[in-house]
Structures are given as structure tokens and as C-alpha cells.
mmCIF file of C-alpha atoms in Angstrom:
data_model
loop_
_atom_site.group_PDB
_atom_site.id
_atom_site.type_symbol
_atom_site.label_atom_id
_atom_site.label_comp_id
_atom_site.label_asym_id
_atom_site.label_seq_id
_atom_site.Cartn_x
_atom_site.Cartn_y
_atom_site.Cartn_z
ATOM 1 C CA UNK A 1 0.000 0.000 0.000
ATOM 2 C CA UNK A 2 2.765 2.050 0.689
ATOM 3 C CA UNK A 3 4.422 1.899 -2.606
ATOM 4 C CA UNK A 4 1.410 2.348 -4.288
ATOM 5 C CA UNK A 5 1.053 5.397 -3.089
ATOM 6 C CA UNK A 6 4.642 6.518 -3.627
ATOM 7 C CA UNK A 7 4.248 5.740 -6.597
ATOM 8 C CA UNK A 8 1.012 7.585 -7.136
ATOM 9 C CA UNK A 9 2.738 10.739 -5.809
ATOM 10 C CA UNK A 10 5.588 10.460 -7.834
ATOM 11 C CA UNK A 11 3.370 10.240 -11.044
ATOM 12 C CA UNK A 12 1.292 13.789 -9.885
ATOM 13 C CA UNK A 13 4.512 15.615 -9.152
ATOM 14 C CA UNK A 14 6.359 15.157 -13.041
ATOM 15 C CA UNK A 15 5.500 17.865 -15.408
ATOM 16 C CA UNK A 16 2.604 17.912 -17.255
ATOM 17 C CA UNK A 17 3.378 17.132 -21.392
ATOM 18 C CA UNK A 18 2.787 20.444 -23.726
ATOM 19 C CA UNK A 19 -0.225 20.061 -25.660
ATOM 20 C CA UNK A 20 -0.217 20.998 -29.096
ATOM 21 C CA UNK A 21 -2.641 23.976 -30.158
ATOM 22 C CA UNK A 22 -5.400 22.209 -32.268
ATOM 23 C CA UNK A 23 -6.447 23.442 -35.868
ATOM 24 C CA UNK A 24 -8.556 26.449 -35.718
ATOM 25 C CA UNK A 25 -11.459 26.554 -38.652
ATOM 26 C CA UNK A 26 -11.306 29.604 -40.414
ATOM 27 C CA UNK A 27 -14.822 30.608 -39.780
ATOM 28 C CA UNK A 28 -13.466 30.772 -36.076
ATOM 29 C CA UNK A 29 -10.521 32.502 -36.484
ATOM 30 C CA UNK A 30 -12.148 35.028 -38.435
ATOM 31 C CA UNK A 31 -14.274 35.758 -35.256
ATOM 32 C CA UNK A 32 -11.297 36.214 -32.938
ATOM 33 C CA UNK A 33 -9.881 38.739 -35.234
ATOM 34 C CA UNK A 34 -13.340 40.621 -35.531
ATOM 35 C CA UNK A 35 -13.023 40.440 -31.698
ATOM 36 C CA UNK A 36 -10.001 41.856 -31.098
ATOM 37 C CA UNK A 37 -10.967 44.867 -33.612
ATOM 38 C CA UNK A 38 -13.857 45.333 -31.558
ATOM 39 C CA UNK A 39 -11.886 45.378 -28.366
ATOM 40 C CA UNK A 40 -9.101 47.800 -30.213
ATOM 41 C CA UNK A 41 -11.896 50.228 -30.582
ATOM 42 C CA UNK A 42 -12.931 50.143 -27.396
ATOM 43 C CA UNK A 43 -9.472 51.067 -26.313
ATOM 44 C CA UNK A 44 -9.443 54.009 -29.095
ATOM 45 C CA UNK A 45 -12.767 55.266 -26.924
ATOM 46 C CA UNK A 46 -11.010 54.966 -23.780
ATOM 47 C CA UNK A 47 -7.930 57.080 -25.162
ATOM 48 C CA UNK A 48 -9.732 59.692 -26.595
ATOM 49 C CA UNK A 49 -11.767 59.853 -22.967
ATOM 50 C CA UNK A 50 -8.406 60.009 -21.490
ATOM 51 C CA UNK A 51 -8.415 56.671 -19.937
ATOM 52 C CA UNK A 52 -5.143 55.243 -20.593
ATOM 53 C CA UNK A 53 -5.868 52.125 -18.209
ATOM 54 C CA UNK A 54 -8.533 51.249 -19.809
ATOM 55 C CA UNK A 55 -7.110 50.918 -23.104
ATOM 56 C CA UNK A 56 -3.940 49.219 -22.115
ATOM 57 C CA UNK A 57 -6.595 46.606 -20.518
ATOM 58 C CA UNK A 58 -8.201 46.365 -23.890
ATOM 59 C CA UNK A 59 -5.335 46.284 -25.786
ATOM 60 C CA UNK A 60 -4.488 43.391 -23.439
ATOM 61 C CA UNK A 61 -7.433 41.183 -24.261
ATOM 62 C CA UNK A 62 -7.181 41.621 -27.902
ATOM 63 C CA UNK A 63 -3.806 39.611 -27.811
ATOM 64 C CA UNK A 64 -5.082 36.984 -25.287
ATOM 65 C CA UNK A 65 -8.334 36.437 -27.660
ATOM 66 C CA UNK A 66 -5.452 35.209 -30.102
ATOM 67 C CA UNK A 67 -2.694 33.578 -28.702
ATOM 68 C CA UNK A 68 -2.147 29.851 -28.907
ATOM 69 C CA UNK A 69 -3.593 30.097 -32.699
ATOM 70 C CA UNK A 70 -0.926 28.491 -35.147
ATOM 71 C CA UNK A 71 -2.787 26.249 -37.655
ATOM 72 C CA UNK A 72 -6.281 27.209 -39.509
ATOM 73 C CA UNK A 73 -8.265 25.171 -41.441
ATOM 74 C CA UNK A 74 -9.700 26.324 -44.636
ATOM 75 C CA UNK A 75 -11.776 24.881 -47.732
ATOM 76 C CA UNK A 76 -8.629 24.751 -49.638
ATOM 77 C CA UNK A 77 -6.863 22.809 -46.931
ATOM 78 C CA UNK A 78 -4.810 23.484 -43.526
ATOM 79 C CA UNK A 79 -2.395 26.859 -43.398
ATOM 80 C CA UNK A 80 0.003 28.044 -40.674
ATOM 81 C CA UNK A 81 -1.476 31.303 -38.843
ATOM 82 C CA UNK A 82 1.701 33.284 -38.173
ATOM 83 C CA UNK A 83 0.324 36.283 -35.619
ATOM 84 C CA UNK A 84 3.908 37.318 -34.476
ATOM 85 C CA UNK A 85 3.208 41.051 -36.326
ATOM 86 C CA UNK A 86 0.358 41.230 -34.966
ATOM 87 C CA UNK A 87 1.184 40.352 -31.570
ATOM 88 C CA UNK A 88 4.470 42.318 -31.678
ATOM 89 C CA UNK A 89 2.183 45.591 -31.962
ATOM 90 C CA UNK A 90 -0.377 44.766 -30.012
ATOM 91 C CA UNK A 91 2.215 44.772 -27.269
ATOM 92 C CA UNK A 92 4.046 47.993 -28.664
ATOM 93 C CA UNK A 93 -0.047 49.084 -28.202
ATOM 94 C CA UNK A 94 -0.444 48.153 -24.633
ATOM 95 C CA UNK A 95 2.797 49.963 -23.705
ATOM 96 C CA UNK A 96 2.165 53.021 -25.878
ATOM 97 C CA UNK A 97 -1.499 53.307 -26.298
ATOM 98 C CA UNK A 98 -0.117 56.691 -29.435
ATOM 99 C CA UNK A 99 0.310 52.917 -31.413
ATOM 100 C CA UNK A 100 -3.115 52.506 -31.531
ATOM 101 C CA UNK A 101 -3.188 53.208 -35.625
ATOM 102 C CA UNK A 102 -0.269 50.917 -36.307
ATOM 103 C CA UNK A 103 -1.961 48.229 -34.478
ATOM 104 C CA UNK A 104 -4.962 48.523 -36.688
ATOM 105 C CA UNK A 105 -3.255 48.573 -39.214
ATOM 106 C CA UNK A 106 -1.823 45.252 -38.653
ATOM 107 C CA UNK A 107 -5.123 43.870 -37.579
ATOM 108 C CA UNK A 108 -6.843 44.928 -41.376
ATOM 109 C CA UNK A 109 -4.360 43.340 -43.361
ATOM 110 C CA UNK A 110 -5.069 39.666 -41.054
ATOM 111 C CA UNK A 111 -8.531 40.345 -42.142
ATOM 112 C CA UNK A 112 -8.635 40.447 -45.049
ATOM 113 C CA UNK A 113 -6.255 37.159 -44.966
ATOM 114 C CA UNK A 114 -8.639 35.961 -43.049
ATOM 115 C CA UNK A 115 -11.829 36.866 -45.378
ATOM 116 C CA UNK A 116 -10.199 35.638 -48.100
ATOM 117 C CA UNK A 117 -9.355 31.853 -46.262
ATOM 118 C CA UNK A 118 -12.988 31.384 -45.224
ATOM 119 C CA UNK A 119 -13.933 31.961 -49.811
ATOM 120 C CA UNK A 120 -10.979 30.077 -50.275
ATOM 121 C CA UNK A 121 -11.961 27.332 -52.482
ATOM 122 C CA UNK A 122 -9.538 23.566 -52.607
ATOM 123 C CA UNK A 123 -7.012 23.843 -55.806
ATOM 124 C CA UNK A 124 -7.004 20.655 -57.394
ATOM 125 C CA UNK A 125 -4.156 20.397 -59.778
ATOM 126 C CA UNK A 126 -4.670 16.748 -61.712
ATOM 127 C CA UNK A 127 -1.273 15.146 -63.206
ATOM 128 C CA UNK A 128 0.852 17.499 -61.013
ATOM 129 C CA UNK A 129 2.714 14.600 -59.249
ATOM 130 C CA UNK A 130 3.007 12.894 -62.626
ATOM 131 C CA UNK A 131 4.349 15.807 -64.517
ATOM 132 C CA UNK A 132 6.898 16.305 -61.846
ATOM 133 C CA UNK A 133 7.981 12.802 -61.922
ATOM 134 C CA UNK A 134 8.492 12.766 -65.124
ATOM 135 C CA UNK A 135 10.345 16.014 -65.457
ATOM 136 C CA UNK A 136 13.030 14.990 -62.267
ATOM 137 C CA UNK A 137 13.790 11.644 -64.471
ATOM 138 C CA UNK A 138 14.289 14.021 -67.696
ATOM 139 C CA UNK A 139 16.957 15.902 -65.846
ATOM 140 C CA UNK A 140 18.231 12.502 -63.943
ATOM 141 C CA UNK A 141 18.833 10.697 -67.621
ATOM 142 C CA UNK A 142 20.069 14.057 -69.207
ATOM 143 C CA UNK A 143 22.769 14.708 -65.949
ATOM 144 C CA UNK A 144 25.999 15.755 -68.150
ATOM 145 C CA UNK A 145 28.477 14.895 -64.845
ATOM 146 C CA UNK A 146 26.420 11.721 -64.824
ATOM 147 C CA UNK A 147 26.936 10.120 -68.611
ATOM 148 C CA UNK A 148 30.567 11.278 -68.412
ATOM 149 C CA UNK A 149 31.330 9.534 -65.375
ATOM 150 C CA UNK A 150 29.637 6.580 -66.630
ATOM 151 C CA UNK A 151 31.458 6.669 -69.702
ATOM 152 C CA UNK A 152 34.901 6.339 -68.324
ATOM 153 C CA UNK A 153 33.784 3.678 -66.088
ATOM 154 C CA UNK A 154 32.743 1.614 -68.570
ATOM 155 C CA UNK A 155 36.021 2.108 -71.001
ATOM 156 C CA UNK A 156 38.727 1.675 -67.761
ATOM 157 C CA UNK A 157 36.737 -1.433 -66.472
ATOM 158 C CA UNK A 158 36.273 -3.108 -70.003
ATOM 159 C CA UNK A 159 40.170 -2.692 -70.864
ATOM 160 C CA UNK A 160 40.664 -3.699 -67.275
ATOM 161 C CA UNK A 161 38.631 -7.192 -67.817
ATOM 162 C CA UNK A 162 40.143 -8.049 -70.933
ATOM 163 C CA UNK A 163 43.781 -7.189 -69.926
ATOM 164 C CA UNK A 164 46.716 -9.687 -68.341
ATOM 165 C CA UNK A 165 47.661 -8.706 -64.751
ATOM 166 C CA UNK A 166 50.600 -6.615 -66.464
ATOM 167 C CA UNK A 167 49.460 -5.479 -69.559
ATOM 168 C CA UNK A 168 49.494 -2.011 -68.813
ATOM 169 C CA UNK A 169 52.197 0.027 -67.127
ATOM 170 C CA UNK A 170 51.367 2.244 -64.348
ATOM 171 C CA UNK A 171 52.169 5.371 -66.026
ATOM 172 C CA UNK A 172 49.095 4.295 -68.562
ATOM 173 C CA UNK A 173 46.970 4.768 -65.643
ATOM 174 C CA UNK A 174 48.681 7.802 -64.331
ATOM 175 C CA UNK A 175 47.751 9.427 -67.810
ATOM 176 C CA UNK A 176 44.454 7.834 -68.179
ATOM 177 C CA UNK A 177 43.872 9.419 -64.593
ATOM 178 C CA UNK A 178 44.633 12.828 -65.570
ATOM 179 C CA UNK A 179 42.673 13.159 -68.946
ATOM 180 C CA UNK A 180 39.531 12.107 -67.060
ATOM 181 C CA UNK A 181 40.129 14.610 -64.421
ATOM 182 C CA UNK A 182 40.735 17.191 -67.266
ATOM 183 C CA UNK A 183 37.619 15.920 -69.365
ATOM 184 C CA UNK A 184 35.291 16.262 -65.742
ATOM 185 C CA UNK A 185 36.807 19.811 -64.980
ATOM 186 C CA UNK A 186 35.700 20.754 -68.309
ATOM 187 C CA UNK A 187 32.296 19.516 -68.210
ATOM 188 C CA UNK A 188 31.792 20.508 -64.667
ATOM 189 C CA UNK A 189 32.728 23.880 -65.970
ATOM 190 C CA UNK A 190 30.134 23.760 -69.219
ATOM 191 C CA UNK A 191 27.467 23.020 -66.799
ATOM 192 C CA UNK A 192 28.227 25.439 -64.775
ATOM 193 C CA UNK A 193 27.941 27.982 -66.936
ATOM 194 C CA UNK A 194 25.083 26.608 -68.309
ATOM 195 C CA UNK A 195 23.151 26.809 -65.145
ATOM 196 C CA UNK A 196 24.157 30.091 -64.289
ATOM 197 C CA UNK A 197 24.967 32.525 -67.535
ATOM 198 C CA UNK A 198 22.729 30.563 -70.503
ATOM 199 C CA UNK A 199 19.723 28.894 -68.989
ATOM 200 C CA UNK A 200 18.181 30.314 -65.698
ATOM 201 C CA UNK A 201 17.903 33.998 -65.634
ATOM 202 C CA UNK A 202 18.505 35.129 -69.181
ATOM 203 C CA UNK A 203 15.251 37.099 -69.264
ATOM 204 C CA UNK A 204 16.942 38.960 -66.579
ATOM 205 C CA UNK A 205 20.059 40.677 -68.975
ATOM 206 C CA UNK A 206 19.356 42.892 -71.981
ATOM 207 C CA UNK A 207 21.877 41.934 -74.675
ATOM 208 C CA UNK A 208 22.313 44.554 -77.536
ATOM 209 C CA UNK A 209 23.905 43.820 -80.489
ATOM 210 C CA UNK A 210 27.421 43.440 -81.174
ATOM 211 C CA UNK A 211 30.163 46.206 -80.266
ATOM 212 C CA UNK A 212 27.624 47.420 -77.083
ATOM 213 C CA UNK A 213 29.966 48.009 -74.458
ATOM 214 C CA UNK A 214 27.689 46.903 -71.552
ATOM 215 C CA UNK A 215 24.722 45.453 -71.112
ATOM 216 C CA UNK A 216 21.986 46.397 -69.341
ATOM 217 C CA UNK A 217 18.703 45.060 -67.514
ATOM 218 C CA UNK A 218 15.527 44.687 -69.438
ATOM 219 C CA UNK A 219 12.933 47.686 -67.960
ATOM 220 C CA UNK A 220 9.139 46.461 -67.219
ATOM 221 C CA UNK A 221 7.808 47.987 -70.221
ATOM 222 C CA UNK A 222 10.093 46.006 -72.580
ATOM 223 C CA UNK A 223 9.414 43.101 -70.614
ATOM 224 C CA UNK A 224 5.557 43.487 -70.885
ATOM 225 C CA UNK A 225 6.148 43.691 -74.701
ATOM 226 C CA UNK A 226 7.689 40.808 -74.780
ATOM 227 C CA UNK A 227 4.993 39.056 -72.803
ATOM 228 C CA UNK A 228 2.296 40.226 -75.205
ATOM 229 C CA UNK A 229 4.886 39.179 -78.245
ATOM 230 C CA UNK A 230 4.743 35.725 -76.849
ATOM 231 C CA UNK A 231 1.095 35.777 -76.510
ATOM 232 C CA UNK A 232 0.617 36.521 -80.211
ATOM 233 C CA UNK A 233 3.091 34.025 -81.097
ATOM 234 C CA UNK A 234 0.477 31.518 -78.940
ATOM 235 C CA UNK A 235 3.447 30.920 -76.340
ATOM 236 C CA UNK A 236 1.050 32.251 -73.061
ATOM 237 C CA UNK A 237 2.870 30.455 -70.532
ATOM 238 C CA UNK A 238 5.864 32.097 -71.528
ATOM 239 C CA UNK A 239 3.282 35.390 -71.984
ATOM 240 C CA UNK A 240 2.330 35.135 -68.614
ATOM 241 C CA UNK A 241 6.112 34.470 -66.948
ATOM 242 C CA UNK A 242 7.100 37.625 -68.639
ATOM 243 C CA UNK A 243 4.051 39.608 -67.874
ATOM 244 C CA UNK A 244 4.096 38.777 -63.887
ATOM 245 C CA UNK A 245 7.917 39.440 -64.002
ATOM 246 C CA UNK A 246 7.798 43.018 -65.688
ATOM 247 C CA UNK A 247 5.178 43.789 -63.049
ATOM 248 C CA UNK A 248 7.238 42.783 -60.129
ATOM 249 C CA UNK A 249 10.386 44.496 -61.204
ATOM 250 C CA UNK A 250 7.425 48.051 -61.969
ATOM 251 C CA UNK A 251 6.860 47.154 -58.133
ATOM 252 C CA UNK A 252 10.274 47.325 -57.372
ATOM 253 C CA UNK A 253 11.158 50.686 -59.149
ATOM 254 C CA UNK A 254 7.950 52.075 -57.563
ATOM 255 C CA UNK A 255 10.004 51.065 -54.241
ATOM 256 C CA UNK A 256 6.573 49.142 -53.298
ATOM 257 C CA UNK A 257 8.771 46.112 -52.700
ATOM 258 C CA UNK A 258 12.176 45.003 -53.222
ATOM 259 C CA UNK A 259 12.613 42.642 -55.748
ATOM 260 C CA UNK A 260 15.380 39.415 -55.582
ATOM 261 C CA UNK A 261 14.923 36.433 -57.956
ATOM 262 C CA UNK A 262 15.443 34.322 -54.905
ATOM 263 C CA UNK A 263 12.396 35.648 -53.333
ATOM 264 C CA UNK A 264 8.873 33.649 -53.470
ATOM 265 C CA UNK A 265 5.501 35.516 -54.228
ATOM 266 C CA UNK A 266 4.204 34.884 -50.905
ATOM 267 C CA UNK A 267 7.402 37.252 -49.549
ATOM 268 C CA UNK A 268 6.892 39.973 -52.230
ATOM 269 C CA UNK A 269 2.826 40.093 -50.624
ATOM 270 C CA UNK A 270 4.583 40.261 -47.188
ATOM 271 C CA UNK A 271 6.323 43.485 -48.293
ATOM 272 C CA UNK A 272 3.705 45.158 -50.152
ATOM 273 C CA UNK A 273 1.645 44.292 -47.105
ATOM 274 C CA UNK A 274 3.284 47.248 -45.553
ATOM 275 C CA UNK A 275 3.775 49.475 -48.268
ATOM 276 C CA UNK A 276 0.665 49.232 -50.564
ATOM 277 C CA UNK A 277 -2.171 47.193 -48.415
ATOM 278 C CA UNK A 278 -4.306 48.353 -51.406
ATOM 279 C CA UNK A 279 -2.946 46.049 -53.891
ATOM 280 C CA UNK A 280 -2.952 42.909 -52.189
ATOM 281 C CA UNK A 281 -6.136 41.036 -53.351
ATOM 282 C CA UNK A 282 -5.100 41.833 -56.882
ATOM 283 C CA UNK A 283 -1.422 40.738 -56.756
ATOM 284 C CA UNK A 284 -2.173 37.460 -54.327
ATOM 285 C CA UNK A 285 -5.008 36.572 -57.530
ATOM 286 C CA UNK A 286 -2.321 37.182 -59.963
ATOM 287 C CA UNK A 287 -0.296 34.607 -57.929
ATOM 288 C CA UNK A 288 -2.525 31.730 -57.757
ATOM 289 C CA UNK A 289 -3.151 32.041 -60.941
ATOM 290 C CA UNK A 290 0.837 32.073 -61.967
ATOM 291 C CA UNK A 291 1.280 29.011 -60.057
ATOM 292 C CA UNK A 292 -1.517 26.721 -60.845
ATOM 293 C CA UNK A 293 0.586 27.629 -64.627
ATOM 294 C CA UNK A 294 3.814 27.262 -63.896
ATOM 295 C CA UNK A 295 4.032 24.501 -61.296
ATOM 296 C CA UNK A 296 0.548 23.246 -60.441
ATOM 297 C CA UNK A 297 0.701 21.620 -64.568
ATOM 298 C CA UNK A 298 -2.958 23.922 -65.380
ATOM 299 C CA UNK A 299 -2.912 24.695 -69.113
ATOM 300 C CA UNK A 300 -1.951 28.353 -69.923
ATOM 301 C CA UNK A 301 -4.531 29.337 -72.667
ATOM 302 C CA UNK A 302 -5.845 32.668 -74.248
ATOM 303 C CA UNK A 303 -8.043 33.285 -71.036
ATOM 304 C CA UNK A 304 -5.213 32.887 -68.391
ATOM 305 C CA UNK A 305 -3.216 35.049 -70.117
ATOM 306 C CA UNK A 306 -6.431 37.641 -70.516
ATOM 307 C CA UNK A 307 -6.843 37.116 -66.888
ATOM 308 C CA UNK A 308 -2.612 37.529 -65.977
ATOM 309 C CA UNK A 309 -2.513 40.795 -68.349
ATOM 310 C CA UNK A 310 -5.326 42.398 -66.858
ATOM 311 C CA UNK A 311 -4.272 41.611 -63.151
ATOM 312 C CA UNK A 312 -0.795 42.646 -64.447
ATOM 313 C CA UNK A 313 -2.504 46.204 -66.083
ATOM 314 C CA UNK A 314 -4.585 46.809 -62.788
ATOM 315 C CA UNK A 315 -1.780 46.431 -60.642
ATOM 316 C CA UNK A 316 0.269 48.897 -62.879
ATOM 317 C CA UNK A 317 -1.667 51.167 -62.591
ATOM 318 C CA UNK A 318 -2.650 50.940 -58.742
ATOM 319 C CA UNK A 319 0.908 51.019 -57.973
ATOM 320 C CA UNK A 320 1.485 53.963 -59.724
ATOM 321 C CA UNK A 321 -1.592 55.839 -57.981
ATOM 322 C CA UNK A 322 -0.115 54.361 -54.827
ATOM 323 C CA UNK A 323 3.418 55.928 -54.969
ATOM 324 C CA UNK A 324 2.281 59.026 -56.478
ATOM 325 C CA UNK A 325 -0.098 59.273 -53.169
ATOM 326 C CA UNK A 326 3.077 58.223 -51.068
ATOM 327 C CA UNK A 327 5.503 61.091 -52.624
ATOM 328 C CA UNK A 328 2.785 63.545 -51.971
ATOM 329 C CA UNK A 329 3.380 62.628 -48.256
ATOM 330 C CA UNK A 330 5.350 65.107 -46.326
ATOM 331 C CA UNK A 331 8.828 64.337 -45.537
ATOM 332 C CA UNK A 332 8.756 60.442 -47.812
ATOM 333 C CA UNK A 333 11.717 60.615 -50.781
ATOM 334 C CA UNK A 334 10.314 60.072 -53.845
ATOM 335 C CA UNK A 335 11.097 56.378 -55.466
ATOM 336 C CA UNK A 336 12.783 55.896 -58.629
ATOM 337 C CA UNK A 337 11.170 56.424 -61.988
ATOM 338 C CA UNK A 338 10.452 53.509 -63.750
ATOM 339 C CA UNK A 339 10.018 54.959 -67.245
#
């Protein structure tokens, strides 16, 4: 009886195991942020009555209404809920009710996130996995490195196989040694500049004709001529790739966002977030419908690139209203031109 109970008080006094934050449906989480807006008001009332308690305390409450959210549910499947913005200026909030506005600000731009999740609809993208497959085991069989090696495997071992124990010196070796190491440096060297300077990023360099002294980088109105070239030539994937690029790099001389090759879509949204909240909707539609093209295997057609050029035109010109209302701003520098 004794060790029984021992052993029952040993069990009650080890820690208890964290338990993970369940999935939040969107519906739900769409009604915690409509909450804590409500709540921010009530601590914009309380500051313009001069009650700075009071709004702290409300400011307070909006970020305990959504902590522990991490994972929402949706129609088109489950998505991480990443709050840390939010909660880093709700916090700037409750010690500095003046941050009301930025708070808010913050708060909108979840919103509309969150609107958006609830409509979400589930992308189904039929043949994706197969079209992958099939392109990985194009670039396995066409691996340069890969048939070389191969090839000087099969000529050393096959005049190994036939050959007496000392039918070859060991300076034949030495030399044999030495032009496969050359014949590897030099394609290892082909590919590499095959990867880097002649495949991947050539859209990215304008090259004029001979006896130019430098080249320069194509500008987002040659590049959207080029997209609509490709269109009339019936190449719309390519129509669309071009179109969605001259727009990004409009975005970037606009100084709306900063533009790196490296970056993904969803980071270019993150930075206009900030800088034009305006032309979200617009530019995350534009995305979907780039990457159901380009990597989800959805045909690219007349009407996605109608629907891409039109995104890409309204987005032009939004961003141009945009910085044009941000350079009216007292004290803002004014972006560079992109004409």
C-alpha cells in the first residue's frame, strides 16, 4: 500500500506534457480577429476619454483572444497562422497606447487574410505529381556529370577485364587518370555555366547587339512587350512568366517592394503588405493564378493570359496611384522612376 502510493505521488509531481494547439477553422478565427478589432476600438474610446488604463486593458485582451492560434483550417486545406506582427504591436499598443493606428493597421491586413481563407476554395491540380515525376527523371537521364562519369567507367573497367595482370604500365593509368580529371573539370565547368549565364535567368540581362559596351537590364515595359509578343506568337505560358515578371520588377522601381529572384511571391505580398495594403487582393489573384501555370501543370490558354494581363494592367496602374499618393506625403523621398 505504501508503494502504491509513492508511486502515485511520484506520477502527480512530473510535469505535465505540452499540448499541441489544435487546428482552428477559419470561420473561427475570423471571429477572434473581428473580436479583437472590436476590443481595439474600445481602447481608441477609452484614449480619446483620457483613460489610458482602460485601453492598455483592452489592448491586453485583444492579444489573449489570439494567442495559442498556429494552424487554420480552410476549404482549400490546412495553413500556418503566423500572428507574431500582430502580436508584436499589439504589445508595442499596450505599452504606448499613441500605437493605436499601427496596431490597426496590422489587424486589417489579417482580415482580409482571413476573409479571403474562409472563400478560399480547394485547388485541385490533376497530373501534377506525374508531370513532376516525369520532369526529375528528364533531368536525372540528361545529368551531363552523370553520362561522363559513366562513360569512363565503362572504357577503364572493359580494358581492365580483358587485360593480363601486367598489360598495362602504371604510367598508362597515371595518364588515363589525368585526362579524365581534365575531361570532368571541363564539363563541370560547361554546366556550370550553363546553369548560371545561358539557362536560368537570361530574361533577366538585356543583350544589344554586337560592339555594345555593356549590357543592361531589361525595364518592365520592354518586358511586358515581350509578354504580349509571346502571346501573339500563342506561347502564353511564356506570356504570362514575362508579364508577372515586368510587373514585379514596376513594383520594385515604384520602391513598393524590393525585388530578388530568390524571393517567393508569398514574400513579395509580405512586403507590399506594408507598403501598398491596397494592392494585395489583386497581386495574391495574380499569384494563384501564376502558379496553378507554372508549377501546379494547369494549361496556360488565351483566357489565363487575358486574366494575368489584366491583373498585371490593374496592378500597374494601382501602384502607380499608390506611390504618387506616397511622394505627396510630407517628408517620404520620392522612389525611382520607372520609365
Amino acid at each position: 500500500m505504501r508503494r502504491a502510493l509513492a508511486l502515485l505521488l511520484l506520477l502527480l509531481s512530473l510535469p505535465a506534457a505540452p499540448i499541441a494547439a489544435a487546428a482552428v477553422p477559419a470561420t473561427a478565427y475570423l471571429e477572434q480577429l473581428q473580436a479583437a478589432e472590436g476590443l481595439l476600438g474600445e481602447a481608441e474610446a477609452s484614449l480619446a476619454r483620457g483613460d489610458e488604463a482602460a485601453a492598455r486593458m483592452a489592448v491586453r485582451s485583444a492579444g489573449q483572444r489570439l494567442t495559442g492560434i498556429d494552424q487554420v483550417v480552410s476549404p482549400a486545406g490546412e495553413v500556418r497562422a503566423d500572428l507574431s506582427d500582430l502580436q508584436e504591436a499589439l504589445r508595442e499598443a499596450a505599452s504606448d497606447p499613441t500605437a493605436l493606428g499601427s496596431a490597426r493597421e496590422v489587424l486589417e491586413a489579417h482580415l482580409r487574410a482571413a476573409e479571403e481563407l474562409v472563400a478560399a476554395d480547394a485547388v485541385e491540380a490533376p497530373g501534377a505529381r506525374a508531370s513532376l515525376d516525369r520532369a526529375l527523371a528528364q533531368v536525372a537521364s540528361q545529368s551531363l556529370l552523370q553520362r561522363a562519369r559513366n562513360w569512363f567507367l565503362r572504357l577503364f573497367l572493359r580494358g581492365i577485364d580483358r587485360a593480363e595482370p601486367a598489360s598495362f604500365p602504371v604510367w598508362a593509368y597515371w595518364v588515363g587518370g589525368a585526362v579524365g580529371a581534365l575531361a570532368l573539370t571541363w564539363a563541370g565547368i560547361g554546366l556550370y555555366r550553363a546553369l548560371t549565364g545561358h539557362g536560368a535567368g537570361r530574361e533577366g540581362v538585356w543583350v544589344g547587339g554586337r560592339g555594345t559596351a555593356s549590357a543592361r537590364p531589361p525595364q518592365p515595359a520592354e518586358l511586358l512587350q515581350q509578354a504580349q509578343a509571346a502571346a501573339g506568337r500563342g506561347e502564353y505560358l511564356e506570356g504570362i512568366r514575362l508579364a508577372h515578371l515586368a510587373l514585379l520588377l514596376h513594383l520594385d522601381h515604384l520602391d513598393l517592394i524590393s525585388y530578388r529572384p530568390a524571393q517567393t511571391n508569398r514574400e513579395h505580398e509580405l512586403q507590399l503588405r506594408s507598403r501598398g495594403p491596397s494592392l494585395l487582393p489583386a497581386l495574391r489573384r495574380l499569384h494563384d493564378l501564376v502558379e496553378e501555370c507554372l508549377y501546379a501543370g494547369h494549361p496556360a490558354r488565351a483566357d489565363e493570359y487575358g486574366q494575368a494581363e489584366s491583373l498585371v494592367m490593374q496592378l500597374w496602374r494601382e501602384g502607380d496611384a499608390a506611390s504618387r499618393s506616397q511622394d505627396a506625403t510630407p517628408g517620404r523621398s520620392s522612389p525611382a522612376s520607372s520609365h
